[in-house]
Coordinates of C-alpha atoms in Angstrom, one line a residue:
X1 CA 157.3 135.3 175.3
X2 CA 159.8 136.5 172.8
X3 CA 160.5 139.8 171.5
X4 CA 158.4 141.2 168.7
X5 CA 159.7 140.8 165.0
X6 CA 161.6 143.1 163.4
X7 CA 158.9 144.8 161.0
X8 CA 159.8 148.2 162.3
X9 CA 163.5 148.8 162.3
X10 CA 165.0 151.6 164.4
X11 CA 168.5 153.2 164.2
X12 CA 170.3 150.3 165.6
X13 CA 168.5 147.7 163.6
X14 CA 166.2 146.4 166.4
X15 CA 162.4 146.8 166.4
X16 CA 161.1 150.2 167.5
X17 CA 157.8 148.6 169.2
X18 CA 159.8 146.2 171.5
X19 CA 158.3 146.9 174.8
X20 CA 160.3 145.9 178.2
X21 CA 158.6 145.9 181.2
X22 CA 160.9 148.0 183.2
X23 CA 158.9 149.0 186.3
X24 CA 155.8 147.2 185.3
X25 CA 154.6 145.2 188.5
X26 CA 151.2 144.3 187.1
X27 CA 151.0 141.0 185.1
X28 CA 147.7 141.8 183.6
X29 CA 149.0 145.2 182.2
X30 CA 152.1 143.6 180.9
X31 CA 150.3 140.7 179.1
X32 CA 147.5 142.9 177.8
X33 CA 149.7 145.7 176.5
X34 CA 152.3 143.6 174.7
X35 CA 155.3 143.9 177.2
X36 CA 158.0 141.0 176.7
X37 CA 157.4 138.3 179.6
X38 CA 160.1 135.9 180.5
X39 CA 157.8 132.8 181.4
X40 CA 157.8 131.5 185.0
X41 CA 154.6 129.9 185.1
X42 CA 156.1 126.5 185.4
X43 CA 156.7 127.0 188.8
X44 CA 153.2 127.2 189.8
X45 CA 152.5 123.2 190.0
X46 CA 155.5 123.2 192.1
X47 CA 154.2 125.6 194.4
X48 CA 150.8 124.0 194.7
X49 CA 152.4 121.1 196.4
X50 CA 152.3 123.0 199.6
X51 CA 150.2 126.0 200.9
X52 CA 152.7 128.5 202.8
X53 CA 155.8 129.9 201.4
X54 CA 158.2 132.9 202.0
X55 CA 160.9 133.9 199.5
X56 CA 163.6 136.7 200.1
X57 CA 165.2 138.3 197.1
X58 CA 167.1 141.6 196.6
X59 CA 165.2 144.6 195.5
X60 CA 164.2 144.9 191.8
X61 CA 164.2 141.2 191.2
X62 CA 160.6 140.7 190.1
X63 CA 159.1 139.8 193.3
X64 CA 156.1 142.1 192.8
X65 CA 155.5 140.9 189.2
X66 CA 155.7 137.3 190.3
X67 CA 152.9 137.9 193.0
X68 CA 150.9 139.6 190.5
X69 CA 151.3 136.6 188.1
X70 CA 150.1 134.3 191.2
X71 CA 147.2 136.8 191.8
X72 CA 146.0 136.4 188.2
X73 CA 146.3 132.6 188.3
X74 CA 144.3 132.3 191.4
X75 CA 141.5 134.8 190.2
X76 CA 141.1 132.3 187.1
X77 CA 142.2 134.7 184.5
X78 CA 142.9 131.9 182.0
X79 CA 143.2 134.5 179.0
X80 CA 146.3 136.2 180.4
X81 CA 148.2 132.7 180.4
X82 CA 147.6 131.7 176.9
X83 CA 150.9 130.3 175.3
X84 CA 152.4 130.2 178.6
X85 CA 153.7 126.8 180.4
X86 CA 150.9 126.7 183.0
X87 CA 148.3 126.7 180.1
X88 CA 149.4 123.1 179.0
X89 CA 148.7 121.8 182.4
X90 CA 145.9 123.6 184.2
X91 CA 142.3 122.7 183.3
X92 CA 140.3 124.1 185.9
X93 CA 141.2 127.7 186.1
X94 CA 139.1 128.1 189.5
X95 CA 138.5 131.5 190.8
X96 CA 139.7 132.1 194.4
X97 CA 139.3 135.2 196.6
X98 CA 142.8 137.1 196.9
X99 CA 144.1 139.2 199.6
X100 CA 147.0 141.2 198.1
X101 CA 149.1 143.5 200.5
X102 CA 152.0 145.5 199.5
X103 CA 153.8 147.0 202.0
X104 CA 156.2 148.9 199.8
X105 CA 153.1 151.1 198.9
X106 CA 152.4 152.0 202.4
X107 CA 153.4 155.4 203.6
X108 CA 155.5 156.0 206.7
X109 CA 157.6 153.6 208.8
X110 CA 156.0 154.3 212.5
X111 CA 153.5 151.9 214.0
X112 CA 150.5 154.3 213.7
X113 CA 151.0 154.8 209.9
X114 CA 151.5 151.1 209.4
X115 CA 148.1 150.5 211.1
X116 CA 146.3 153.0 209.0
X117 CA 147.9 151.7 205.8
X118 CA 146.8 148.1 206.6
X119 CA 143.4 148.7 207.9
X120 CA 143.0 150.8 204.4
X121 CA 144.3 148.1 202.4
X122 CA 142.2 145.6 204.0
X123 CA 139.1 147.6 203.5
X124 CA 139.9 148.0 199.8
X125 CA 140.0 144.2 199.3
X126 CA 136.9 143.8 201.5
X127 CA 135.0 146.3 199.2
X128 CA 136.1 144.7 196.0
X129 CA 134.0 141.6 197.0
X130 CA 131.1 143.6 198.5
X131 CA 132.0 143.3 202.0
X132 CA 130.9 146.6 203.6
X133 CA 129.6 147.5 207.0
X134 CA 126.2 148.1 205.5
X135 CA 126.1 144.6 204.4
X136 CA 128.3 142.9 207.2
X137 CA 127.8 144.8 210.5
X138 CA 130.8 143.1 211.8
X139 CA 133.0 144.6 209.4
X140 CA 134.9 147.8 210.4
X141 CA 137.0 150.1 208.6
X142 CA 139.5 150.5 211.3
X143 CA 140.9 148.6 214.5
X144 CA 143.8 146.1 214.8
X145 CA 145.0 144.9 211.4
X146 CA 145.5 141.3 212.6
X147 CA 141.6 141.2 213.7
X148 CA 140.6 142.7 210.5
X149 CA 142.5 140.2 208.5
X150 CA 141.1 137.4 210.6
X151 CA 137.7 138.6 210.2
X152 CA 138.4 139.3 206.3
X153 CA 139.3 135.8 205.7
X154 CA 136.2 134.4 207.4
X155 CA 133.9 136.7 205.6
X156 CA 135.4 136.0 202.1
X157 CA 135.1 132.2 202.6
X158 CA 131.5 132.8 203.5
X159 CA 130.7 135.2 200.4
X160 CA 132.7 133.3 197.7
X161 CA 132.5 129.7 199.0
X162 CA 136.2 129.2 198.4
X163 CA 139.3 129.2 200.6
X164 CA 141.4 132.5 200.5
X165 CA 144.6 133.2 198.8
X166 CA 147.1 135.4 200.7
X167 CA 150.0 137.4 198.6
X168 CA 152.3 139.8 200.9
X169 CA 154.9 141.6 199.1
X170 CA 157.9 143.5 200.7
X171 CA 156.6 142.6 204.2
X172 CA 159.9 144.0 205.6
X173 CA 159.8 147.5 204.2
X174 CA 159.0 149.3 207.2
X175 CA 161.3 147.1 209.5
X176 CA 164.3 147.9 207.2
X177 CA 163.8 151.4 207.4
X178 CA 163.6 151.3 211.2
X179 CA 166.4 148.7 211.9
X180 CA 168.7 151.5 213.6
X181 CA 165.9 152.6 215.9
X182 CA 165.4 149.6 218.2
X183 CA 162.5 151.0 219.9
X184 CA 160.8 151.8 216.6
X185 CA 161.7 148.3 215.2
X186 CA 160.3 146.5 218.3
X187 CA 157.0 148.6 218.3
X188 CA 156.7 147.7 214.5
X189 CA 157.5 144.0 215.2
X190 CA 154.9 143.9 218.0
X191 CA 152.3 145.1 215.7
X192 CA 153.1 142.6 212.9
X193 CA 153.3 139.7 214.9
X194 CA 149.6 139.1 215.7
X195 CA 148.8 140.2 212.0
X196 CA 150.9 137.3 210.6
X197 CA 149.8 134.9 213.3
X198 CA 146.4 134.9 211.4
X199 CA 148.3 132.8 208.6
X200 CA 148.3 130.0 211.1
X201 CA 145.1 130.6 213.1
X202 CA 143.1 130.6 209.8
X203 CA 144.7 127.7 208.0
X204 CA 141.4 125.7 207.5
X205 CA 140.1 129.0 205.3
X206 CA 143.4 129.6 203.4
X207 CA 144.0 127.9 200.1
X208 CA 147.7 129.3 199.5
X209 CA 149.8 132.2 201.0
X210 CA 153.1 133.7 199.6
X211 CA 155.3 136.2 201.3
X212 CA 158.1 138.0 199.8
X213 CA 160.8 140.5 201.3
X214 CA 164.3 141.4 201.1
X215 CA 165.5 140.5 204.6
X216 CA 165.1 137.3 206.7
X217 CA 163.3 138.8 209.7
X218 CA 161.0 135.8 209.2
X219 CA 163.1 133.9 211.4
X220 CA 162.7 136.2 214.4
X221 CA 159.6 136.4 216.6
X222 CA 157.7 138.6 214.0
X223 CA 156.8 135.2 212.4
X224 CA 156.3 133.2 215.5
X225 CA 152.7 132.9 215.3
X226 CA 153.2 131.8 211.6
X227 CA 155.8 129.1 211.7
X228 CA 154.1 127.0 209.2
X229 CA 155.7 129.2 206.4
X230 CA 158.0 127.2 204.2
X231 CA 161.2 129.2 203.4
X232 CA 162.4 128.6 199.8
X233 CA 165.0 131.4 199.6
X234 CA 167.8 129.1 199.3
X235 CA 165.8 126.0 197.9
X236 CA 167.7 124.9 194.8
X237 CA 164.3 123.9 192.9
X238 CA 163.5 127.5 193.0
X239 CA 167.0 129.1 192.3
X240 CA 165.9 130.7 188.9
X241 CA 162.3 131.5 189.8
X242 CA 163.0 135.2 190.2
X243 CA 165.7 136.8 187.8
X244 CA 166.6 136.0 184.4
X245 CA 168.9 132.9 183.3
X246 CA 171.6 133.1 180.6
X247 CA 169.4 130.8 178.5
X248 CA 166.4 132.9 179.0
X249 CA 168.4 136.0 177.9
X250 CA 169.6 134.2 174.7
X251 CA 166.0 132.7 173.6
X252 CA 164.0 135.8 174.5
X253 CA 165.9 138.9 173.9
X254 CA 167.7 138.4 170.5
X255 CA 166.7 141.9 169.4
X256 CA 167.8 143.4 172.5
X257 CA 171.2 141.8 172.3
X258 CA 171.5 143.0 168.9
X259 CA 170.7 146.5 170.0
X260 CA 173.5 146.3 172.7
X261 CA 175.9 144.9 170.2
X262 CA 175.3 147.4 167.5
X263 CA 175.4 150.3 169.8
X264 CA 178.6 149.3 171.3
X265 CA 180.3 148.2 168.4
X266 CA 180.4 144.3 169.3
X267 CA 179.3 141.2 167.8
X268 CA 176.2 139.3 169.4
X269 CA 178.5 136.8 171.2
X270 CA 180.7 139.5 172.7
X271 CA 177.7 141.5 173.7
X272 CA 176.4 138.7 175.7
X273 CA 179.6 138.5 177.4
X274 CA 179.7 141.9 178.4
X275 CA 176.1 141.7 179.6
X276 CA 177.0 138.5 181.8
X277 CA 180.0 140.4 183.3
X278 CA 177.9 143.4 184.1
X279 CA 174.4 142.1 185.4
X280 CA 174.8 138.3 185.9
X281 CA 176.5 136.2 188.5
X282 CA 173.7 136.2 191.1
X283 CA 173.2 132.5 192.9
X284 CA 171.0 132.1 195.8
X285 CA 171.1 128.5 196.2
X286 CA 173.6 125.4 195.9
X287 CA 172.3 124.7 192.6
X288 CA 174.9 125.7 189.9
X289 CA 172.3 128.3 188.6
X290 CA 173.0 131.9 188.1
X291 CA 170.7 135.0 187.2
X292 CA 170.7 138.4 185.9
X293 CA 169.4 141.4 187.8
X294 CA 166.2 141.9 185.5
X295 CA 166.0 145.5 186.3
X296 CA 169.4 146.3 185.1
X297 CA 169.3 143.9 182.2
X298 CA 166.2 145.2 180.7
X299 CA 167.1 148.7 180.9
X300 CA 170.4 147.9 179.0
X301 CA 168.7 145.8 176.5
X302 CA 166.1 148.9 176.0
X303 CA 168.6 151.6 175.9
X304 CA 171.7 149.7 174.5
X305 CA 173.7 151.5 177.4
X306 CA 175.7 149.4 179.7
X307 CA 175.1 151.8 182.7
X308 CA 174.7 151.0 186.5
X309 CA 170.7 150.8 186.5
X310 CA 170.3 149.0 189.8
X311 CA 172.8 151.2 191.5
X312 CA 171.2 154.3 190.2
X313 CA 167.7 153.1 191.3
X314 CA 168.8 153.5 195.0
X315 CA 171.3 152.1 197.5
X316 CA 171.2 151.1 201.1
X317 CA 173.4 153.2 203.4
X318 CA 172.8 150.6 206.1
X319 CA 175.7 148.6 204.4
X320 CA 178.2 151.0 205.3
X321 CA 176.9 151.3 208.8
X322 CA 177.1 147.5 209.4
X323 CA 180.5 147.3 208.0
X324 CA 181.8 150.1 209.9
X325 CA 180.7 148.7 213.2
X326 CA 181.8 145.4 212.5
X327 CA 185.4 144.2 212.6
X328 CA 185.3 143.5 208.7
X329 CA 187.6 144.5 205.9
X330 CA 186.4 144.6 202.5
X331 CA 188.3 141.5 201.4
X332 CA 186.8 139.7 204.3
X333 CA 183.3 140.0 202.6
X334 CA 184.5 137.6 200.0
X335 CA 187.0 135.4 201.9
X336 CA 185.3 134.4 205.1
X337 CA 183.4 131.1 205.2
X338 CA 179.7 131.4 206.3
X339 CA 177.1 128.7 207.3
X340 CA 173.7 128.4 205.5
X341 CA 172.1 129.2 209.1
X342 CA 174.0 132.6 209.1
X343 CA 173.1 133.7 205.7
X344 CA 169.5 133.0 206.6
X345 CA 169.6 135.0 209.7
X346 CA 168.5 138.5 210.3
X347 CA 170.9 141.4 210.1
X348 CA 173.8 141.4 212.8
X349 CA 176.3 143.9 213.4
X350 CA 178.8 141.5 214.4
X351 CA 178.5 139.5 211.1
X352 CA 177.2 141.7 208.2
X353 CA 177.5 138.9 205.5
X354 CA 173.8 138.0 205.9
X355 CA 173.0 141.8 205.1
X356 CA 175.4 142.0 202.2
X357 CA 173.9 138.6 200.8
X358 CA 170.2 139.4 201.3
X359 CA 170.3 142.9 199.6
X360 CA 172.3 141.6 196.8
X361 CA 175.6 143.1 197.2
X362 CA 177.1 139.5 197.7
X363 CA 176.0 136.0 196.4
X364 CA 176.9 132.6 196.7
X365 CA 180.4 131.9 195.0
X366 CA 181.4 128.6 196.3
X367 CA 179.5 125.9 198.1
X368 CA 181.6 123.9 200.7
X369 CA 180.9 120.9 202.6
X370 CA 178.2 120.7 205.3
X371 CA 176.2 123.7 204.5
X372 CA 178.8 126.2 204.3
X373 CA 179.5 128.7 201.7
X374 CA 182.1 131.4 200.5
X375 CA 180.5 134.5 199.1
X376 CA 181.5 136.5 196.1
X377 CA 180.3 140.0 194.5
X378 CA 178.1 138.9 191.7
X379 CA 179.0 141.3 188.9
X380 CA 180.8 144.5 187.9
X381 CA 177.7 146.6 188.4
X382 CA 177.5 145.5 192.1
X383 CA 181.1 145.7 192.6
X384 CA 181.4 149.3 191.6
X385 CA 178.3 150.0 193.7
X386 CA 179.6 148.4 196.6
X387 CA 183.1 150.2 196.5
X388 CA 181.7 153.6 196.1
X389 CA 179.7 153.0 199.2
X390 CA 183.0 152.2 201.0
X391 CA 185.4 154.6 199.3
X392 CA 185.1 157.2 202.0
X393 CA 186.3 154.6 204.4
X394 CA 189.6 154.1 202.8
X395 CA 190.4 157.4 200.8
X396 CA 190.9 160.8 202.3
X397 CA 188.1 163.2 201.4
X398 CA 190.5 165.5 199.7
X399 CA 191.8 163.0 197.4
X400 CA 188.7 161.6 196.2
X401 CA 188.5 163.9 193.2
X402 CA 191.9 163.0 192.2
X403 CA 190.9 159.2 192.6
X404 CA 188.4 159.6 190.1
X405 CA 190.9 160.8 187.5
X406 CA 193.2 157.9 188.3
X407 CA 190.3 155.6 188.0
X408 CA 189.9 156.7 184.4
X409 CA 193.5 156.3 183.6
X410 CA 193.6 152.9 185.0
X411 CA 190.4 151.8 183.5
X412 CA 191.6 153.0 180.1
X413 CA 195.1 151.1 180.4
X414 CA 193.6 147.9 181.4
X415 CA 191.1 148.0 178.6
X416 CA 194.1 148.8 176.2
X417 CA 196.3 146.3 177.9
X418 CA 198.8 149.0 178.5
X419 CA 200.5 147.5 181.6
X420 CA 203.2 150.3 182.0
X421 CA 200.7 153.1 182.2
X422 CA 198.3 150.8 184.7
X423 CA 201.2 150.2 187.1
X424 CA 202.6 153.7 186.8
X425 CA 198.9 155.2 188.0
X426 CA 198.6 152.3 190.6
X427 CA 201.9 153.7 192.0
X428 CA 200.6 157.1 192.4
X429 CA 197.4 155.7 193.9
X430 CA 198.9 153.6 196.2
X431 CA 201.4 156.3 197.5
X432 CA 198.3 158.6 198.5
X433 CA 196.5 156.1 200.5
X434 CA 196.6 156.7 204.3
X435 CA 198.0 153.4 205.6
X436 CA 197.1 154.2 209.1
X437 CA 193.6 153.4 207.8
X438 CA 194.5 150.0 206.8
X439 CA 197.3 148.9 209.4
X440 CA 200.3 150.2 210.9
X441 CA 202.2 147.1 210.0
X442 CA 203.1 146.8 206.4
X443 CA 202.2 143.3 205.1
X444 CA 201.6 141.5 201.8
X445 CA 198.0 141.4 202.3
X446 CA 197.6 145.0 202.5
X447 CA 199.0 145.4 199.2
X448 CA 196.3 143.0 198.1
X449 CA 193.5 144.8 199.7
X450 CA 194.5 148.3 198.0
X451 CA 195.1 147.1 194.8
X452 CA 191.9 144.9 195.2
X453 CA 189.9 148.0 196.2
X454 CA 191.1 150.2 193.3
X455 CA 190.1 147.4 190.8
X456 CA 186.8 146.9 192.3
X457 CA 186.2 150.8 192.0
X458 CA 186.6 150.2 188.2
X459 CA 184.1 147.2 188.0
X460 CA 186.7 144.8 187.3
X461 CA 185.9 141.3 188.3
X462 CA 188.8 140.7 190.8
X463 CA 189.5 137.8 193.2
X464 CA 192.6 137.3 195.5
X465 CA 194.2 134.2 196.5
X466 CA 192.8 132.1 193.4
X467 CA 193.7 128.5 193.8
X468 CA 195.2 126.4 191.2
X469 CA 196.5 123.1 191.1
X470 CA 200.1 124.1 192.0
X471 CA 199.1 127.1 194.7
X472 CA 197.4 130.2 194.7
X473 CA 198.0 133.3 192.7
X474 CA 197.8 136.5 194.6
X475 CA 195.2 138.1 192.5
X476 CA 193.2 137.5 189.1
X477 CA 191.5 140.4 187.4
X478 CA 189.3 139.6 184.3
X479 CA 187.7 141.7 181.9
X480 CA 185.5 140.4 178.7
X481 CA 188.9 140.8 176.7
X482 CA 191.8 140.0 179.1
X483 CA 192.7 138.1 182.2
X484 CA 195.3 139.7 184.4
X485 CA 197.3 137.4 186.6
X486 CA 199.1 139.3 189.4
X487 CA 201.9 138.0 191.8
X488 CA 203.1 140.4 194.4
X489 CA 206.5 140.5 196.6
X490 CA 207.3 142.8 199.4
X491 CA 210.9 144.3 199.1
X492 CA 211.8 141.6 196.6
X493 CA 212.1 141.3 192.9
X494 CA 209.5 141.8 190.4
X495 CA 211.1 139.5 188.1
X496 CA 210.9 136.6 190.7
X497 CA 207.2 137.2 191.1
X498 CA 206.7 136.9 187.4
X499 CA 208.8 133.9 187.2
X500 CA 206.7 132.5 189.9
X501 CA 203.4 132.6 188.0
X502 CA 205.1 130.3 185.2
X503 CA 206.9 128.0 187.7
X504 CA 203.7 127.3 189.4
X505 CA 201.6 126.9 186.6
X506 CA 199.2 129.7 187.6
X507 CA 198.2 130.6 184.0
X508 CA 197.2 126.8 183.1
X509 CA 193.6 127.3 184.1
X510 CA 193.2 129.9 181.5
X511 CA 195.1 128.3 178.5
X512 CA 191.7 127.4 177.0
X513 CA 190.3 130.9 177.6
X514 CA 189.8 132.8 174.4
X515 CA 190.8 136.1 176.2
X516 CA 194.3 137.3 176.3
X517 CA 196.4 136.3 179.3
X518 CA 198.7 139.1 180.9
X519 CA 201.0 137.9 183.6
X520 CA 202.3 140.7 186.0
X521 CA 204.8 140.5 188.7
X522 CA 204.8 143.3 191.1
X523 CA 207.4 144.4 193.9
X524 CA 206.1 146.8 196.8
X525 CA 208.6 148.8 198.7
X526 CA 208.2 149.1 202.3
X527 CA 210.2 152.3 202.3
X528 CA 208.4 154.1 199.7
X529 CA 205.0 152.5 200.7
X530 CA 204.0 152.0 197.1
X531 CA 205.1 150.0 194.0
X532 CA 208.7 150.4 192.9
X533 CA 208.8 147.9 190.0
X534 CA 207.0 145.5 187.9
X535 CA 207.6 142.9 185.1
X536 CA 205.1 141.4 182.8
X537 CA 204.8 139.1 179.7
X538 CA 203.3 140.2 176.4
X539 CA 199.8 139.0 175.7
X540 CA 199.3 135.6 174.1

């Protein structure tokens, strides 16, 4: 569904009546009240080839809306799907009984609260189909959730004469909240195991089941009784089932793009580039398909402001805890090779990469042979969020206020292409970093790490050791307007570092790029413990 026409033009030349479904999780409400909807119904026939599914995606990625869409489909609400892809293939529109459970709406994270919430949810579903203790004496409003679900499925099949659809959203909410409390985590896991085992024991009465969550606890004993779930989290066929692709952005949100362009003094092409750098870049499978974070993108299109919406909606402090307990440096997050099995595994203090991947702070950057990957930070919004979480790990508390001022100066110089101001400020920042927090031995990689952290703080797309045909340039930092190539030396010569960029042909990969390319050679003094000289080429 595309945006409404521009009959009511607002201040920035976009429709005043355009409705973006920010926070809307009801498919029926979205369709009846005229919100924009990016059609994902073409995935329904693909899903119907099997019966049991699990998908993990980061928060705010449209999992709840997708389940709501499935609920409307299985309840046979044909009118809600007019004009959508599924209306071209579906002819029967059979109504099935649906059990929809949203763990995100349940209060409390302890086992007792979970039991009460689950039982109340199941009773509400039962009542909606006329299943009450008065009519069905076997039905009770309290007890073990697994027993209640088992009985409910049996009774729904008896009442309706059709198999039951099970839709469970954010199954892991309570588990994530108790992840640092082993006792409470085990208690919740022991409670949920028999509940989910019903998905297998009631197979003959279940038409379809779909579970979503952020984490991959499903590979643990919590699902030992429901091992019939097909995990499609990293299945290439469903790479863009949740999230918004680049083509979906440009075909569905022309007025929103115009809004962003007008408010930020950009043309529409540049507005898309900025949106892409800010909110795109998520890759969950081997397929070369990327998606935008829909929550951030819709907020930006609605307001025209390029803010950090996903970050402001809440961040996970367990990221810092796991990184602190592990032996990882921040640059290790994007340099180490990780297997597909590790990415699909539950969180581990020894290897936090699965945690960062599953929560959306890292995504697939490079697919290697034999199911191995190298990860990357998806976009500048996440990059800023990640580093802001980690700043206290690298910067002394008393220096954090000054750091904000330095960040503003560096950001301004990068935007303007003022290399001298950028390097002078970097020299000041580097001289203030306590090197005992990094390593007592001064090596070139520490210079990379420090500048990498600083650029990340600014939300600039930054990569270290970027391969080219003739070798690896030390660092590449890109903005929508410029590409910065940086080569470092320790107690050497900045001119030699700059010359190496040309001699090795590091800039060849960007010759066809429309952005201006800036080549910078940097020398770091081990005596001064900061930058002592730099040399650079003028922009092309």
